[in-house]
Each structure stands twice: as structure tokens, then as C-alpha cells.
Coordinates of C-alpha atoms in Angstrom, one line a residue:
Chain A
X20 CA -29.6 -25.7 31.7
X21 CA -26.2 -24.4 31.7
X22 CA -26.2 -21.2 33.6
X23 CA -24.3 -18.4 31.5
X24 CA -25.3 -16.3 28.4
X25 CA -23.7 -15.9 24.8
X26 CA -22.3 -12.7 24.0
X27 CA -20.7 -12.4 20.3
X28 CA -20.1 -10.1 18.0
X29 CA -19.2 -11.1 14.2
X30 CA -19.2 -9.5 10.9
X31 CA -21.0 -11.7 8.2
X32 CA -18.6 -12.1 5.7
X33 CA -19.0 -13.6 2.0
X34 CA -18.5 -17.2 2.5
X35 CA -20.9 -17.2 5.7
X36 CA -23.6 -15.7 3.5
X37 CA -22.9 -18.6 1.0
X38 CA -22.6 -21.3 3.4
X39 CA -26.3 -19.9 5.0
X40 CA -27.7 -20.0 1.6
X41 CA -26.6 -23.3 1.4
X42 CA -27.7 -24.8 4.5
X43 CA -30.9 -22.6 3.9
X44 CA -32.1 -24.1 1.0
X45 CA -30.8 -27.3 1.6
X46 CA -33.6 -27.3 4.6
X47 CA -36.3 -25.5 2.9
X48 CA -36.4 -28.3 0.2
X49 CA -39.0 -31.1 0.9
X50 CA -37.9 -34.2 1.6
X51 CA -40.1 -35.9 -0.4
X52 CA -38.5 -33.7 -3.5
X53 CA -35.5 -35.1 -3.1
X54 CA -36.7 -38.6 -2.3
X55 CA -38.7 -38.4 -5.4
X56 CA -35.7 -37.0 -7.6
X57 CA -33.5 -39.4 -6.7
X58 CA -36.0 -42.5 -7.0
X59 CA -36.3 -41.3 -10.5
X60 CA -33.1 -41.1 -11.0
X61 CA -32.5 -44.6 -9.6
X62 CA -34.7 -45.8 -12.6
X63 CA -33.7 -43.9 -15.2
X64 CA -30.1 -45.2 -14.3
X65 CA -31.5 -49.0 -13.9
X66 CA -33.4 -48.7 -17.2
X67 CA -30.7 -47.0 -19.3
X68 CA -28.2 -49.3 -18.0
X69 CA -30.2 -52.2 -18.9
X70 CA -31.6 -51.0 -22.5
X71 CA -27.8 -50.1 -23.4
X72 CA -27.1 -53.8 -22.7
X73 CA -30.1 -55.7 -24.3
X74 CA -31.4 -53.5 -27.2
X75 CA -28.2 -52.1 -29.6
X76 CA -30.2 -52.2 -33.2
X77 CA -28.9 -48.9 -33.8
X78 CA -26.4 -46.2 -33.1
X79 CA -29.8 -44.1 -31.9
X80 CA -30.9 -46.1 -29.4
X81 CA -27.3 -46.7 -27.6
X82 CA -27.3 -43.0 -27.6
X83 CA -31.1 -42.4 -26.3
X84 CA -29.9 -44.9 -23.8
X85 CA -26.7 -43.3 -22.7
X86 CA -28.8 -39.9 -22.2
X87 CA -31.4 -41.3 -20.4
X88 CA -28.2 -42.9 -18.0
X89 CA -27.0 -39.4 -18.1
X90 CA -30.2 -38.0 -16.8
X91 CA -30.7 -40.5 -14.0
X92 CA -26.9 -39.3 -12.6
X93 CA -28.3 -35.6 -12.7
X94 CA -31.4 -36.4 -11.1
X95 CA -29.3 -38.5 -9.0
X96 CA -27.0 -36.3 -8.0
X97 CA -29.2 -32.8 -8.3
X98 CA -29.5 -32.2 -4.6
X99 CA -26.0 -33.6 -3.3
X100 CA -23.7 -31.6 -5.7
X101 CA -25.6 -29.4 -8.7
X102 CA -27.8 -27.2 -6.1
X103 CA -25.4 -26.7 -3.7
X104 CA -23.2 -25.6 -6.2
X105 CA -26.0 -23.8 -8.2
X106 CA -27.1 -22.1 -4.7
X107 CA -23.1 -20.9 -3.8
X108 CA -22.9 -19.3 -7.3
X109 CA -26.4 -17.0 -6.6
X110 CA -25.1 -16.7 -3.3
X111 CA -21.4 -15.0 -4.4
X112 CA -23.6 -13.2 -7.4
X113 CA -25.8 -11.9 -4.6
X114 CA -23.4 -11.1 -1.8
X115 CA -21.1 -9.1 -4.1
X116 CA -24.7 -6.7 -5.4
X117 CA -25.2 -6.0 -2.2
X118 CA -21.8 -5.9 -0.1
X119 CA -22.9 -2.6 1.5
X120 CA -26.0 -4.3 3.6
X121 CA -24.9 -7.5 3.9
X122 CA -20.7 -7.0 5.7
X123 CA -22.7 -5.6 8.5
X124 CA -21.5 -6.3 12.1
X125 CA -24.4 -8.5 14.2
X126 CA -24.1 -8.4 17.8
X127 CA -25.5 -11.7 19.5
X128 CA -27.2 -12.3 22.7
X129 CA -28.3 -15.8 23.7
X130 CA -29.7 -15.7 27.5
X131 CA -31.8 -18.2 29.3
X132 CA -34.8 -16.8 28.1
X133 CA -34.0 -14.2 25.4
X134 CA -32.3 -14.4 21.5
X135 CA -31.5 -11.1 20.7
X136 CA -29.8 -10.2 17.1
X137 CA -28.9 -6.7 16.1
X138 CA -27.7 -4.9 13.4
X139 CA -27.9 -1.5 12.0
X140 CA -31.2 -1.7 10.6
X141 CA -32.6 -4.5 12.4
X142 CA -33.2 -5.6 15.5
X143 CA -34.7 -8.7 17.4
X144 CA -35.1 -9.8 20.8
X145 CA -37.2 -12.8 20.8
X146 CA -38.5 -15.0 23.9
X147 CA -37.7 -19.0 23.4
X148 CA -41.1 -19.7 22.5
X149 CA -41.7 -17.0 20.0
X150 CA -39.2 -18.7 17.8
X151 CA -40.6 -20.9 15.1
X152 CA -37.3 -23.1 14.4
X153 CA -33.7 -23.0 15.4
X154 CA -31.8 -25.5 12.7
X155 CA -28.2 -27.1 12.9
X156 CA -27.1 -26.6 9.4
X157 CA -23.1 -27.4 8.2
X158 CA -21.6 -24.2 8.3
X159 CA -24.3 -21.8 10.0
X160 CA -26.8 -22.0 12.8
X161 CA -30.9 -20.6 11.0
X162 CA -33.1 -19.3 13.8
X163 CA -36.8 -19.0 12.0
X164 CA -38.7 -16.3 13.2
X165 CA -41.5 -17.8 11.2
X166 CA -41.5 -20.8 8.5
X167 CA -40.4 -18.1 6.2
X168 CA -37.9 -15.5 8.0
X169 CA -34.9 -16.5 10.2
X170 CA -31.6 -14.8 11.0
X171 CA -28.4 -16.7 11.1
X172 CA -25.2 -17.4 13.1
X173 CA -22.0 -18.5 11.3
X174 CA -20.4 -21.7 13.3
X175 CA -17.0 -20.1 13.2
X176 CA -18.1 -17.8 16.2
X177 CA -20.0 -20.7 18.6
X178 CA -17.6 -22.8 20.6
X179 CA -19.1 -26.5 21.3
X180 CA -20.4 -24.8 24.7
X181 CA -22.2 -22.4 23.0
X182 CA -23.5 -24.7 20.8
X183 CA -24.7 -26.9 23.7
X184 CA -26.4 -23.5 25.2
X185 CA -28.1 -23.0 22.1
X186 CA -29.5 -26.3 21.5
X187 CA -30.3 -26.3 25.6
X188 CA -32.3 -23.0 24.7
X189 CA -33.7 -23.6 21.9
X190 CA -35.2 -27.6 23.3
X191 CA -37.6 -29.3 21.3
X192 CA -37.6 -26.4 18.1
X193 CA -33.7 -27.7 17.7
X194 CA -32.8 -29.2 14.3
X195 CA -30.1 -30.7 12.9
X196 CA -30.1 -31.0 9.0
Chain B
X25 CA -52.4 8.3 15.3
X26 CA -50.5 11.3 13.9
X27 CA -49.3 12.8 10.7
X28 CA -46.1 14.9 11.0
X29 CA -45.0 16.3 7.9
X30 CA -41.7 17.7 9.3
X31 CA -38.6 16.9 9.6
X32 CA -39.3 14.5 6.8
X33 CA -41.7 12.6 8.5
X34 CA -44.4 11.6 6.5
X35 CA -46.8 9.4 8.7
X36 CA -47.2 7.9 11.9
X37 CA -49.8 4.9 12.8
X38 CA -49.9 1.5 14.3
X39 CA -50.3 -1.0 11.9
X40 CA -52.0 -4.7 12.5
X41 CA -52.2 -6.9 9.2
X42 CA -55.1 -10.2 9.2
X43 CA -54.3 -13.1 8.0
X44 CA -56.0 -12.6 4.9
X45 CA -54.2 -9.4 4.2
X46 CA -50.6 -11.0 4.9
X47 CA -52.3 -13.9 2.4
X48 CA -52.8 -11.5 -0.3
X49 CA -49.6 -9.8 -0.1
X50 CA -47.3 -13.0 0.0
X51 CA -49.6 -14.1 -3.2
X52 CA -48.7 -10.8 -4.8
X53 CA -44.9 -11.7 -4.0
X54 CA -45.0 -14.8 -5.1
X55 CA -46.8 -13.6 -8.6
X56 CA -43.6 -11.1 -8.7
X57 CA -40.4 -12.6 -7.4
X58 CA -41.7 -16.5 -6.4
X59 CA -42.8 -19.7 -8.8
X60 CA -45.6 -17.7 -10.3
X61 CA -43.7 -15.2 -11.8
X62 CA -44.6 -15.2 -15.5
X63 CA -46.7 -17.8 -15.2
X64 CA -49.0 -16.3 -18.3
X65 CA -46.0 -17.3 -20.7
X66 CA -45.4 -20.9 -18.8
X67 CA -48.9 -21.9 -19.0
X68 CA -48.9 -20.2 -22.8
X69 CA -46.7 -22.5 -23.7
X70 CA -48.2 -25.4 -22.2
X71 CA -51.3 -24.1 -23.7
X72 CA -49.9 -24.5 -27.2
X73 CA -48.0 -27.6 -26.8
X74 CA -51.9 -29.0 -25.6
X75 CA -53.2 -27.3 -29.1
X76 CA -50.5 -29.1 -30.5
X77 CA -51.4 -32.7 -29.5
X78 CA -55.1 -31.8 -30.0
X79 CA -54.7 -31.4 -33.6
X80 CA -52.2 -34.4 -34.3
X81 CA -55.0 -36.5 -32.0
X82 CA -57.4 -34.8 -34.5
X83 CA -55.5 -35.9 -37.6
X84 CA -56.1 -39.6 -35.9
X85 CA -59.5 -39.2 -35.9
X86 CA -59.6 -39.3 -31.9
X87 CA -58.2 -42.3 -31.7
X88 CA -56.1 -42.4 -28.1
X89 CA -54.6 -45.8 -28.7
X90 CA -53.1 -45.4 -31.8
X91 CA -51.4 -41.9 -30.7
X92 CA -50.5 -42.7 -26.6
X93 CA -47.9 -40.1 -26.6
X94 CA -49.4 -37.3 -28.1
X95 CA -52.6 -37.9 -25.5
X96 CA -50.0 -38.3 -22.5
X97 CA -48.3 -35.1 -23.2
X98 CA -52.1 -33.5 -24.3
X99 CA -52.8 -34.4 -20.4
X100 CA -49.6 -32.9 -18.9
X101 CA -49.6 -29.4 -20.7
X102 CA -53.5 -29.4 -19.8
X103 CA -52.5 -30.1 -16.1
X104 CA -49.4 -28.1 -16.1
X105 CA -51.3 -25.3 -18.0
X106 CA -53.5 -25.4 -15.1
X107 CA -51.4 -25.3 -12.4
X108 CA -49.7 -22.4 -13.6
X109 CA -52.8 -20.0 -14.3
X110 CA -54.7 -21.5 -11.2
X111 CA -53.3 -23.9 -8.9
X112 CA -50.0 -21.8 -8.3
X113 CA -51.3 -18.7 -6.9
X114 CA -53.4 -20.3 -5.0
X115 CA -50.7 -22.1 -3.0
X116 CA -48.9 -19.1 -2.8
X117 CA -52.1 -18.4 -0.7
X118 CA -51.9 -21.1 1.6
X119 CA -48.1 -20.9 2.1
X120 CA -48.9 -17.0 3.3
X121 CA -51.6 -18.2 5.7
X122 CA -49.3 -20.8 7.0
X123 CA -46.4 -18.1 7.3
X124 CA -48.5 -15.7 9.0
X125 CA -49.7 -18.9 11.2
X126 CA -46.0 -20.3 12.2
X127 CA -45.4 -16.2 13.4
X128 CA -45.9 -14.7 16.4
X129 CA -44.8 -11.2 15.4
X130 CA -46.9 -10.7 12.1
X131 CA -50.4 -10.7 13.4
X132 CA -48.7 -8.1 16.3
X133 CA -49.4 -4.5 16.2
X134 CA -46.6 -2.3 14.2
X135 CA -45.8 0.6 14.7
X136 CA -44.7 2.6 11.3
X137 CA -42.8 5.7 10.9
X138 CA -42.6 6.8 7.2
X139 CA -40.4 9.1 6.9
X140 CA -38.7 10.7 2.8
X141 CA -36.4 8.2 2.2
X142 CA -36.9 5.5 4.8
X143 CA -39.1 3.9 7.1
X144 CA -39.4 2.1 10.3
X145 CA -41.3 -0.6 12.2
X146 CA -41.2 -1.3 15.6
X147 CA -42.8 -3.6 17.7
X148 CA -41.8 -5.1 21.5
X149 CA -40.0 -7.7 19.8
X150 CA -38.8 -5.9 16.7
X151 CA -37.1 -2.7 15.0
X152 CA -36.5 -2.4 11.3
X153 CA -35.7 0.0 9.3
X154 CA -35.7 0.0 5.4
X155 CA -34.4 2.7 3.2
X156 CA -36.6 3.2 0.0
X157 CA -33.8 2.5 -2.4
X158 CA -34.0 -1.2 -0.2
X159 CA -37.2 -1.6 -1.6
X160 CA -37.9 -3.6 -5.2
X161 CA -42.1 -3.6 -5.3
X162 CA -44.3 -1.2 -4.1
X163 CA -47.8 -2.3 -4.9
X164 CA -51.2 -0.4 -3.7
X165 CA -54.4 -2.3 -3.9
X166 CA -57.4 -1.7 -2.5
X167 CA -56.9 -3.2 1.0
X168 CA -53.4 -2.3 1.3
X169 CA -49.8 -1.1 0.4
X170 CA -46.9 -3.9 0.1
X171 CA -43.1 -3.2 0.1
X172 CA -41.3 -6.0 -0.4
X173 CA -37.9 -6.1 -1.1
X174 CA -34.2 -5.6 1.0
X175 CA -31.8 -8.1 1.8
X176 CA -33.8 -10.0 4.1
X177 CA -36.5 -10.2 1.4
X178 CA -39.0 -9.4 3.8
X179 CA -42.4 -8.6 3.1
X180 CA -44.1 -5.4 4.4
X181 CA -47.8 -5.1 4.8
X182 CA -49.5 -1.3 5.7
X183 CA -53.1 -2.4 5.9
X184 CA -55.4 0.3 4.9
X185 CA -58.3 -0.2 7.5
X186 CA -55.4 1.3 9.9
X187 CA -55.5 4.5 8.0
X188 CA -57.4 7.9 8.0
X189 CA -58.7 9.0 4.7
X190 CA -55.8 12.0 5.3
X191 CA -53.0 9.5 6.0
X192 CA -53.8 7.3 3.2
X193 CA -53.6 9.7 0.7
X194 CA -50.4 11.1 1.9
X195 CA -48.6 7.5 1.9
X196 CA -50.2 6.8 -1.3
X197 CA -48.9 9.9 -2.9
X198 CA -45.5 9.4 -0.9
X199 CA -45.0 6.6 -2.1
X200 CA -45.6 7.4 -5.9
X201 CA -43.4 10.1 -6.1
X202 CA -40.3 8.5 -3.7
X203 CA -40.8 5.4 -5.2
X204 CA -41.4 6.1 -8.7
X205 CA -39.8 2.6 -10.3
X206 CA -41.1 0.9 -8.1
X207 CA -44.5 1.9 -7.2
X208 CA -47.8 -0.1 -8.8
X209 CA -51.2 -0.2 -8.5
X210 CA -53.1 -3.3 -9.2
X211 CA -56.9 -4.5 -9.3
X212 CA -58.1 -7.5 -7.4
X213 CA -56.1 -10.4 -8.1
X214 CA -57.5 -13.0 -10.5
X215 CA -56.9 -16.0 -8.7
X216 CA -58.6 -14.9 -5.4

């Protein structure tokens, strides 16, 4: 293990709290949802695309066709681009209610043994093996207390060092989405 | 334990939830703010939609073949009827017990500070502190009192089995009068 600690202090501005929503929920889904959705998908696509070819007797059917073509590229597409999206939207909604708690400044402490978060009305200090999860996302780094309850660090304040140190701390519990 | 009624502090204990506590309240959350909310009206409809089929499958004299999709989607809203009334809550359940399970710090003894418009938890690992305006749900039942609500959506649970008769009554009345929107009490929960 490297041998130094990580010291930061950051203020968690809007788009962090969209980007962690993001990369949140984008690792809370099951795989198997989204395997599932887009298998469906896959064959609604396939089917629709082959009905529209073969079967025409009406102006219906080429229609019932094209919408079920339609519905595969949602189902398709549903956890690459509409979620996200969908999840960014709630996110702004969210951040803007409640500005007041969430643009509060986190002071960060990552030591060989030790996470330690705090904030003005919460505080953490955490051995390595007390902590249930630490996940990789695109924008943000999730450390779950528990499979429910995790704080986050925005990736615009880690250096590739410090991400190194935190994946080095965090050992077998690291995760990269 | 200690009850200190001044300045503005309501109660003091240490607080240690069970798993079947932490259970209960994260099936009340769910019921409130997760995938069971309104799940009367959801399975309702499904309900309907089944009466629905029933009678057009009735019209056919029972006949299954001759009406396939009216039995298919008779099937669905039965299972999906189901699984809103029943099967819901009662993986809300589970998904508690597994919580409380991947946690070191929820079965851990709490201690609680209540004070007139906030409170505090604190633990070796831990501080919080939540202002009552933070808080969306208050519920009392008979085993305990859950706050849930705040930013971090967290759930609280102030089991009553850690409480003197005296204390209890003085949260139970704090929290009805600082709480007023938000406070509840409920009966044992159906899908127990």
C-alpha cells in the first residue's frame, strides 16, 4: 500500500449530485433487469421488423408493427439513454428543493485504515472492513455504508493517485461499474 | 438513561434496534415512499381488469381456448394483483433484513439526544443530526417510533423496549406536537 493519506475538502455542487444519482442508480439496478429489458427489446425489434416486411394486409397492421418496432428501441435503449436522463432530471428537481442541505462543504479523510466523511450534520469515520461497498462509478466515487446508505466523492477532487489509494484501501469491496 | 427537560432537551437514551424492528420500519418506508406506495389502487386496478376478463370468459361459457387473451391477461392482473397487496411488502421485508445484515453500524448501540427541534445520534462510528423540519414520516407503532426522511433518506428507528414508561410518553407526545404533519400512528401492519 501506498504510504500517505487523502486529505480533501470539496463542496458538492449540483452537477455532482446529478452525476451521483446517476452512477447510483445505474448500480443499484439488477443486472438481470436490464439484461431482461433489452432481450425483450431485441425481440420486439426482430418481430416488428419482420411482420412490417411479410404481413402488409392493412394500414393497421404496418402501424401495430411499427409500434411494436418502436417499443423494442425503448426497451432497448431504456437503461443506456431514457434513465439516465430520466434520473438527471429528478436529480436537478431535487438538488434545487433542497440547495440549503445539499451545497454543503465535506471534508475527506482516506488513511490506511480509516474513511472519514464529515459534514455539518453528519459525520463518519469508518474502519476498511466496516464498509459494505466502495463503487467506481463515471463521474463519482459511492462508498456503501450498507447495501442501502453510502456517501459519495465527486471524481473532480481525486487525482489518479488518490484514486489508486482508494482502490488500494478499499481491496476486494472495490467496484468499478 | 436520563430525561432532561431543559435547555430544550427532551430525552436522552441509548438506543439498539433488532433486526426485526429495522425490518418493520424499512417495510413501513417502503409502504410510504418505496414500490408499495399505493399499492391498494395498483392492485384495484388489476383487481378490476381480472373482473373484467372473468365476465367476458363467463360470456364464453368458460371456454379458455376460444378467449386465450382474455384468460392470459385474467392470469396477470390475478398475479400482479397479488403481488401488490402481498408479495410487495413482504420483500420490502427481506430487503430490510438484508440491509440491516450488509451493516455494521445499525444493529450498534445509538445514542439519541432529542432535543425541540432537532435530534442527534451518535455512535463510535457515527454522528448525525436531523432537524425536525428534515423529517417527512413520523410513524409510532407499538414496537417503535420511525423518522424517516432528510436528504440522505435515511431511516431512523427508536425502539421502544429502550424506553421507560416516563420517556416514552414524553417522545411520543414530543413528537405529536413538534411534528404535527408529520406524525402517525399505525396498527400492526397487514402484511406481517
Amino acid at each position: 500500500m501506498i504510504d500517505y493519506s487523502i486529505e480533501k475538502c470539496f463542496l458538492v455542487t449540483k452537477e455532482d449530485y446529478v452525476n451521483m444519482t446517476v452512477d447510483k442508480n445505474s448500480y443499484l439496478t439488477p443486472k438481470e433487469n436490464k439484461i431482461i429489458l433489452r432481450v425483450m427489446g431485441m425481440i420486439a425489434v426482430c418481430c416488428g421488423a419482420a411482420a412490417f416486411v411479410s404481413i402488409r394486409e392493412s394500414i393497421y397492421q404496418i402501424l401495430c408493427w411499427l409500434i411494436l418496432i418502436l417499443i423494442g428501441f425503448y426497451a432497448l435503449s431504456y437503461y443506456d439513454v431514457i434513465a439516465p436522463v430520466q434520473s438527471e432530471k429528478y436529480a436537478q428537481k431535487y438538488y434545487e428543493y433542497h440547495r440549503k442541505q445539499l451545497e454543503s462543504s465535506v471534508t475527506l479523510c482516506v488513511t490506511e485504515e480509516l474513511f472519514q466523511t464529515h459534514t455539518a450534520a453528519h459525520q463518519l469515520c469508518l474502519p476498511q472492513k466496516y464498509i459494505y461497498q466502495i463503487i467506481e462509478g463515471k463521474h463519482t466515487i459511492l462508498v456503501f455504508i450498507d447495501k442501502n446508505e453510502f456517501c459519495f466523492i465527486p471524481k473532480r477532487v481525486l487525482d489518479d493517485e488518490s484514486l489508486r489509494y482508494i482502490a488500494d484501501f478499499a481491496g476486494d469491496k472495490y467496484k468499478k461499474l | 438513561m436520563t430525561t432532561d427537560k431543559n435547555n430544550n432537551g427532551i430525552a436522552e437514551f441509548d438506543n439498539q434496534v433488532k433486526i426485526q424492528e429495522y425490518a418493520e420500519a424499512y417495510q413501513l418506508y417502503d409502504l410510504m415512499h418505496g414500490r408499495s406506495h399505493g399499492r391498494e389502487w395498483k392492485s384495484s386496478v388489476f383487481f378490476v381488469i381480472a373482473l373484467i376478463m372473468f365476465f367476458i370468459l363467463s360470456m364464453e361459457h368458460f371456454n379458455l381456448v376460444k378467449v386465450p387473451a382474455a384468460t392470459i391477461v385474467l392470469l396477470i392482473s390475478s398475479y400482479m394483483c397479488t403481488h401488490y397487496l402481498y408479495l410487495l411488502p413482504r420483500k420490502a421485508k427481506l430487503l430490510g433484513e438484508h440491509i440491516y445484515k450488509s451493516s455494521h453500524l445499525l444493529s450498534k448501540s445509538c445514542h439519541f439526544k432529542i432535543e425541540r427541534d432537532n435530534f442527534t445520534l451518535k455512535n463510535d462510528y457515527e454522528y448525525i443530526k436531523k432537524y425536525n423540519t428534515d423529517i417527512t414520516d413520523c410513524i409510532e407503532t407499538d414496537e417503535m417510533f420511525v423518522l424517516m426522511g432528510g436528504i440522505d433518506k435515511k431511516i431512523v428507528v427508536i425502539s421502544k423496549r429502550c424506553l421507560d414508561e416516563q420517556q416514552y410518553e414524553v417522545l411520543s407526545h414530543h413528537f405529536q406536537a413538534r411534528m404535527v404533519k408529520q406524525y402517525r400512528r399505525t396498527k400492526q401492519l397487514r402484511g406481517k
